[in-house]
């Protein structure tokens, strides 16, 4: 079995990313089979528990208060509403439930106490519970862990060089700091990025370089294609080609062979054949349900048909946990 490396050079990553695309898919598919069951795809559900009105200026995001978008602002949902959605998601076959809040950072207030309650509730019904709430201190991360949080999503989004073109209200180091706080609280790390922000291939390579050389690879790497939203500065960005999505997924799979590589935002723009190539290239998770956080996603029936046509099987919850522990003990 190939070794897990955290010392990739940019040149090595560039060589992989730029290799002939069918060779790239073949190499990623081969590694994928060594480390994972290639027929297994995890189905996850997203829920925006607090929507819009965010003080940040992420230029892709419909939830930033400073852009005029169609997003309906909503204060934090009640725990009952969230549990209702989580049970619905579980009944529909989802094994991971990710709650997103349009916050710059977590504050120690009653809203956070309510999120802790939600985490407890969702963990209690046997789903992998994930949150994406913005920046986090180590203390807050520990509270989430104690409440039963399984994973925390915090994306690097793009390369360090391109970051300030996209967001000015926080730094790349802020992002890395939160990831460290999450890791120190022994929470599973979910971190990836978005393509189609006007970045160069070098930026994609740079972002993968940072992720793959973290002291421990993220257990989960979402690869998003920009969903351009009217009213945001990136509303007119051209759609990324599916081959770019495939290059990102395959390169992530080769660099971080044990991670869950998630084919995240952008599926609404892809047909079945294109998604099949992403699975071939090593993607092993999707978000199901007709909405991501605020933007549309393929409908559930269409996804069920896709699983049947491609002979995919939904992955059970907590499957990675035992293997992750083992790796940590060995390492
Ligand atoms: N506010 C928190 C934060 O930014 O960390 C959590 C929620 S935020 C919406 C979660 C992630 O969604 C972002 O990091 C970004 O990668 C992704 N995202 C937001 N808008 C997007 C869009 N229009 N297209 C693709 N991905 C998007
Ligand atoms: C991630 O990388 N993608 C998901 C999840 N993590 C939180 C979010 C995608 C959001 C797309 C824009 C929206 O629906 O608002
Ligand atoms: Fe706020 Fe997160 Fe959107 Fe940035 S991505 S504007 S932090 S909700």
Coordinates of N, CA and C and ligand atoms in Angstrom, one line a residue, residues 46 48 60-63 71 98-100 130-132 153-155 157 190-194 221-225 227 229 262 264-266 287 291-296, ligand 2:
X46 N -26.9 19.1 4.1 CA -26.6 20.4 4.6 C -27.8 21.1 5.1
X48 N -28.7 25.1 6.5 CA -28.3 26.4 6.9 C -29.1 26.8 8.2
X60 N -17.7 35.3 -3.3 CA -18.5 34.3 -3.9 C -19.9 34.1 -3.2
X61 N -20.0 34.7 -2.0 CA -21.0 34.2 -1.1 C -22.3 35.1 -1.0
X62 N -23.4 34.4 -1.3 CA -24.7 35.1 -1.3 C -25.2 35.5 0.1
X63 N -24.5 35.0 1.1 CA -24.9 35.3 2.5 C -24.2 36.6 3.1
X71 N -31.1 36.0 -1.1 CA -31.2 35.1 0.1 C -32.0 35.7 1.2
X98 N -24.6 18.3 8.2 CA -23.7 19.5 8.4 C -24.6 20.8 8.5
X99 N -24.3 21.4 9.7 CA -25.1 22.7 9.9 C -24.2 23.9 9.7
X100 N -24.7 24.8 8.9 CA -23.9 26.0 8.5 C -24.5 27.2 9.1
X130 N -21.7 17.5 11.7 CA -20.6 18.4 11.3 C -21.2 19.8 11.4
X131 N -20.3 20.8 11.7 CA -20.7 22.2 11.7 C -19.8 23.0 10.9
X132 N -20.3 24.1 10.4 CA -19.4 25.1 9.7 C -19.9 26.5 10.2
X153 N -16.2 21.8 9.4 CA -15.9 22.3 8.1 C -15.4 23.7 8.1
X154 N -14.2 23.9 7.5 CA -13.6 25.3 7.4 C -12.7 25.3 6.2
X155 N -13.2 25.9 5.1 CA -12.5 25.7 3.9 C -11.4 26.8 3.7
X157 N -10.6 27.5 0.7 CA -11.2 28.1 -0.4 C -10.3 28.3 -1.7
X190 N -12.6 18.9 8.2 CA -13.1 19.0 6.8 C -12.7 20.3 6.2
X191 N -11.8 20.3 5.2 CA -11.4 21.5 4.6 C -11.0 21.3 3.1
X192 N -11.5 22.2 2.3 CA -11.3 22.1 0.9 C -11.4 23.5 0.3
X193 N -11.9 23.6 -1.0 CA -12.0 24.9 -1.6 C -13.0 24.9 -2.7
X194 N -12.9 26.0 -3.5 CA -13.8 26.3 -4.6 C -13.0 26.6 -5.8
X221 N -12.3 16.4 2.3 CA -11.9 17.5 1.5 C -13.0 17.8 0.4
X222 N -13.8 18.8 0.7 CA -14.8 19.2 -0.2 C -14.2 20.0 -1.4
X223 N -14.6 19.6 -2.6 CA -14.2 20.3 -3.8 C -15.5 20.9 -4.4
X224 N -15.6 22.3 -4.3 CA -16.8 23.0 -4.8 C -16.5 23.7 -6.1
X225 N -17.5 23.7 -7.0 CA -17.4 24.6 -8.2 C -18.2 25.8 -7.8
X227 N -20.9 28.3 -7.5 CA -22.2 28.5 -8.0 C -22.4 30.1 -8.0
X229 N -23.8 33.6 -8.0 CA -25.1 34.1 -7.5 C -25.2 35.5 -7.8
X262 N -15.1 15.2 -1.4 CA -16.5 15.4 -1.6 C -16.8 16.3 -2.8
X264 N -18.9 18.6 -4.1 CA -19.8 19.4 -3.3 C -20.6 20.4 -4.2
X265 N -20.4 21.7 -4.0 CA -21.3 22.6 -4.8 C -21.0 22.4 -6.3
X266 N -22.0 22.7 -7.1 CA -21.8 22.6 -8.6 C -22.4 21.4 -9.3
X287 N -23.5 15.9 -1.5 CA -24.5 16.4 -0.6 C -25.8 16.2 -1.4
X291 N -31.4 21.5 -1.8 CA -30.7 22.8 -1.5 C -29.4 22.5 -0.9
X292 N -28.3 23.2 -1.2 CA -27.1 23.1 -0.4 C -27.3 23.9 0.8
X293 N -26.7 25.1 1.0 CA -27.1 26.0 2.1 C -28.2 26.9 1.6
X294 N -27.9 27.6 0.5 CA -28.9 28.6 0.0 C -29.1 28.4 -1.5
X295 N -28.3 27.6 -2.2 CA -28.4 27.5 -3.7 C -28.9 26.1 -4.0
X296 N -29.4 25.9 -5.2 CA -30.0 24.7 -5.6 C -29.1 23.5 -5.8
Ligands
LIG2 C1 -18.5 23.0 1.4 O1 -17.3 22.9 1.1 N1 -19.5 23.1 0.6 C2 -20.8 23.2 1.3 C3 -20.3 22.8 2.7 N2 -18.9 22.8 2.6 C4 -20.8 23.7 3.8 C5 -21.4 24.5 1.1 C6 -21.7 24.9 -0.3 C7 -22.4 26.1 -0.3 C8 -22.8 26.6 -1.7 C9 -23.5 27.9 -1.6 C10 -24.8 27.9 -0.9 O2 -25.6 27.0 -1.1 O3 -25.1 28.9 -0.2

